[in-house]
Short mmCIF file of C-alpha atoms in Angstrom, two decimals:
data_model
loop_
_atom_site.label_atom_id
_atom_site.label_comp_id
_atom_site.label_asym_id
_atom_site.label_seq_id
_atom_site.Cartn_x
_atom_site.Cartn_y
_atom_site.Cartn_z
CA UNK A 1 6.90 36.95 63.90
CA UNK A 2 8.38 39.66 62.29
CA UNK A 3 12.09 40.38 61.84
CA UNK A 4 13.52 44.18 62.60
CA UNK A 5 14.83 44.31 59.13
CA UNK A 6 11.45 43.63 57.37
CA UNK A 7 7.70 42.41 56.73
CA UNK A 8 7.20 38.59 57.39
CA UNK A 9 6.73 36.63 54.00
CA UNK A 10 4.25 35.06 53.60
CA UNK A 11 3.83 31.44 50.83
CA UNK A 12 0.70 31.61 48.41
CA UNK A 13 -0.40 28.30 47.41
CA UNK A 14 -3.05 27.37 44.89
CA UNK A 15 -6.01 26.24 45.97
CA UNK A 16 -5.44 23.01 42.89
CA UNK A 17 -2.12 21.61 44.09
CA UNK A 18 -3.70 18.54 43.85
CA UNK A 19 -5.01 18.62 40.50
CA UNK A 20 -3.34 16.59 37.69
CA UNK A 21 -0.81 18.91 36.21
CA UNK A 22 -1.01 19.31 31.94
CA UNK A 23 1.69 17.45 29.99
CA UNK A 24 3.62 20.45 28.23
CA UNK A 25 5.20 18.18 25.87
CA UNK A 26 3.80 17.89 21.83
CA UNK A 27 2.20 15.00 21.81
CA UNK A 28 0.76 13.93 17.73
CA UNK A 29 -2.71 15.12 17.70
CA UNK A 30 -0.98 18.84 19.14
CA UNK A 31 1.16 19.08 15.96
CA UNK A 32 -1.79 17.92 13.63
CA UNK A 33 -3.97 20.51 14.97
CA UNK A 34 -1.01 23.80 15.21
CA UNK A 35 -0.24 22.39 11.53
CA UNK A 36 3.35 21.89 12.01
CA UNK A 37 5.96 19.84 9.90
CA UNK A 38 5.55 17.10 11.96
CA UNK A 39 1.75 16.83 11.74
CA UNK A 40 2.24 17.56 8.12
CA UNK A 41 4.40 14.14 7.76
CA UNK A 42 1.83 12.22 10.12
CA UNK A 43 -1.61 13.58 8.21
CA UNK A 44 0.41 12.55 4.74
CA UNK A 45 1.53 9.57 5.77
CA UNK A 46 -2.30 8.63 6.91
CA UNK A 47 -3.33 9.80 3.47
CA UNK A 48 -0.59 7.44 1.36
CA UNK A 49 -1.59 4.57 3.52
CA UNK A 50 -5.74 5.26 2.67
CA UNK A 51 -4.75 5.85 -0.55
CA UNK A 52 -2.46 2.94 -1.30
CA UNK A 53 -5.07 0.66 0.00
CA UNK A 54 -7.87 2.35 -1.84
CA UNK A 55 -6.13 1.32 -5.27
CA UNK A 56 -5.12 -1.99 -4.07
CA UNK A 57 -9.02 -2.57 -3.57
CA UNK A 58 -9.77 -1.58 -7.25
CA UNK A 59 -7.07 -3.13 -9.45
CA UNK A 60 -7.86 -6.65 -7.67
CA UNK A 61 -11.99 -5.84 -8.05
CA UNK A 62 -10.96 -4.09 -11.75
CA UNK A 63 -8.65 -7.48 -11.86
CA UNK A 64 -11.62 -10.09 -11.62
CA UNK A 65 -14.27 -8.38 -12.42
CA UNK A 66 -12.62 -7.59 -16.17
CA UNK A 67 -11.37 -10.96 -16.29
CA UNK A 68 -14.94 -12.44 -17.21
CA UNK A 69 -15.08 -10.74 -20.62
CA UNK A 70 -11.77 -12.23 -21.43
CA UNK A 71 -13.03 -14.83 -20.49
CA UNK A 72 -15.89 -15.44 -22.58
CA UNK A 73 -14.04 -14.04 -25.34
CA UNK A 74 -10.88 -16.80 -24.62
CA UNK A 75 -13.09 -19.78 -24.07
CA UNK A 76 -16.39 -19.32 -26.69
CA UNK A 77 -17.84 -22.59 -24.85
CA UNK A 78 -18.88 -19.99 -22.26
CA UNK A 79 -21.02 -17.72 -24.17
CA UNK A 80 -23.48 -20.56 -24.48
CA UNK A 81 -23.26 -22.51 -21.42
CA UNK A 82 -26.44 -21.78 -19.59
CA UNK A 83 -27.29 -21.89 -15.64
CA UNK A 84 -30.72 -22.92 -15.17
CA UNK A 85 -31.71 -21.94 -18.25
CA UNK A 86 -30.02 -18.39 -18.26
CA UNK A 87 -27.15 -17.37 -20.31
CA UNK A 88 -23.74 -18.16 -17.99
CA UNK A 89 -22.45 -14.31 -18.97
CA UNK A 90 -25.63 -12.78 -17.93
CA UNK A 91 -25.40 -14.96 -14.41
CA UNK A 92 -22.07 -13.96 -14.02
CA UNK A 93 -22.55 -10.20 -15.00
CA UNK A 94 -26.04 -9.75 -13.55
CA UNK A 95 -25.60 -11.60 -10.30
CA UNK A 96 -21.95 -12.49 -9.36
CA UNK A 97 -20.80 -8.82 -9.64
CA UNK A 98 -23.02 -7.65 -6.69
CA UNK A 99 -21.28 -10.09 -3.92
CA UNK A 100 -17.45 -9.40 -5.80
CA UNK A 101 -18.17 -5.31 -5.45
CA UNK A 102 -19.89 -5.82 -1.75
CA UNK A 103 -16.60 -8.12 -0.36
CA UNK A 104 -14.26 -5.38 -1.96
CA UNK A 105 -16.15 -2.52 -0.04
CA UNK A 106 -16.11 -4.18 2.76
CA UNK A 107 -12.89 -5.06 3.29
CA UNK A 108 -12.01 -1.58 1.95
CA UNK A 109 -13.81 -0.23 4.86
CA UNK A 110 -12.36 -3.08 7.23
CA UNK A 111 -8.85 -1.84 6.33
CA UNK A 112 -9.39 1.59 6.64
CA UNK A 113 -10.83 1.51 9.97
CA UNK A 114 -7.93 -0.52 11.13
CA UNK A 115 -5.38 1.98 9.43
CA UNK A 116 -6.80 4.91 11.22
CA UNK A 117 -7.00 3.02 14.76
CA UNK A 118 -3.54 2.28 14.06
CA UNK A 119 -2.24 6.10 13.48
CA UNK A 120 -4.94 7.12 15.92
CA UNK A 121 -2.90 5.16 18.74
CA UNK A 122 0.06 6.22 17.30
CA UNK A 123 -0.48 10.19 16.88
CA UNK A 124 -1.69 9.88 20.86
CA UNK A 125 1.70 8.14 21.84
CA UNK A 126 3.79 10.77 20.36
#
C-alpha cells in the first residue's frame, strides 16, 4: 500500500541475521598482533617470565654441577675414592652430569610450556 505523499519503504535484511555476530572489543592476541602498547607490555612480560626462569635453570645446574670440583678440592679423600674400580671424579664427571643436565632441561621445558599456557589463556581472556 502506498501512501499519496510517497513510495512505500521497504526493510532490507541480511540474508546472515542468524550468524554469530564478531566481538568488536580488543581482546590480547588483537593488540599483540596490531603491535600496540598493550601487546607490547603482554609480549615483554612473557619474555621476563621465560627469561627469569631460563637463568633460574642454570645458576642451580651451574650451582651443583660446579660444586663437585670444590668438592674434590675441599675433601682430598675424594680424589681417590674409587667406584667399582673407577676414579669417584671421573664417575661423577663422566656419568652423573648427563642425568643433572637432562632433569634441568626438562623441567626447563616443563616450565616453559606451563608459562606460555598460562599467558596463552590469559592474552585470550583479555
Amino acid at each position: 500500500m502506498s501512501t499519496p505523499d510517497g513510495p512505500r519503504r521497504v526493510r532490507v535484511t541480511s540474508p546472515r541475521t542468524s550468524a554469530a555476530r564478531r566481538t568488536s572489543g580488543h581482546t590480547g592476541t588483537r593488540e599483540i598482533d596490531e603491535q600496540t602498547r598493550v601487546g607490547e607490555v603482554y609480549m615483554s612480560s612473557l619474555i621476563q617470565s621465560q627469561l627469569r626462569l631460563a637463568l633460574l635453570v642454570i645458576a642451580g645446574t651451574a650451582v651443583i654441577l660446579g660444586s663437585l670440583p670444590l668438592l674434590f678440592f675441599l675433601v682430598p679423600a675424594t680424589r681417590t675414592l674409587g667406584v667399582f674400580g673407577i676414579p669417584l671424579p671421573w664417575v661423577l664427571l663422566g656419568i652423573v652430569v648427563y642425568p643433572v643436565v637432562y632433569v634441568a632441561a626438562r623441567l626447563y621445558v616443563r616450565n616453559a610450556e606451563r608459562i606460555e599456557a598460562e599467558f596463552t589463556e590469559f592474552v585470550g581472556r583479555q
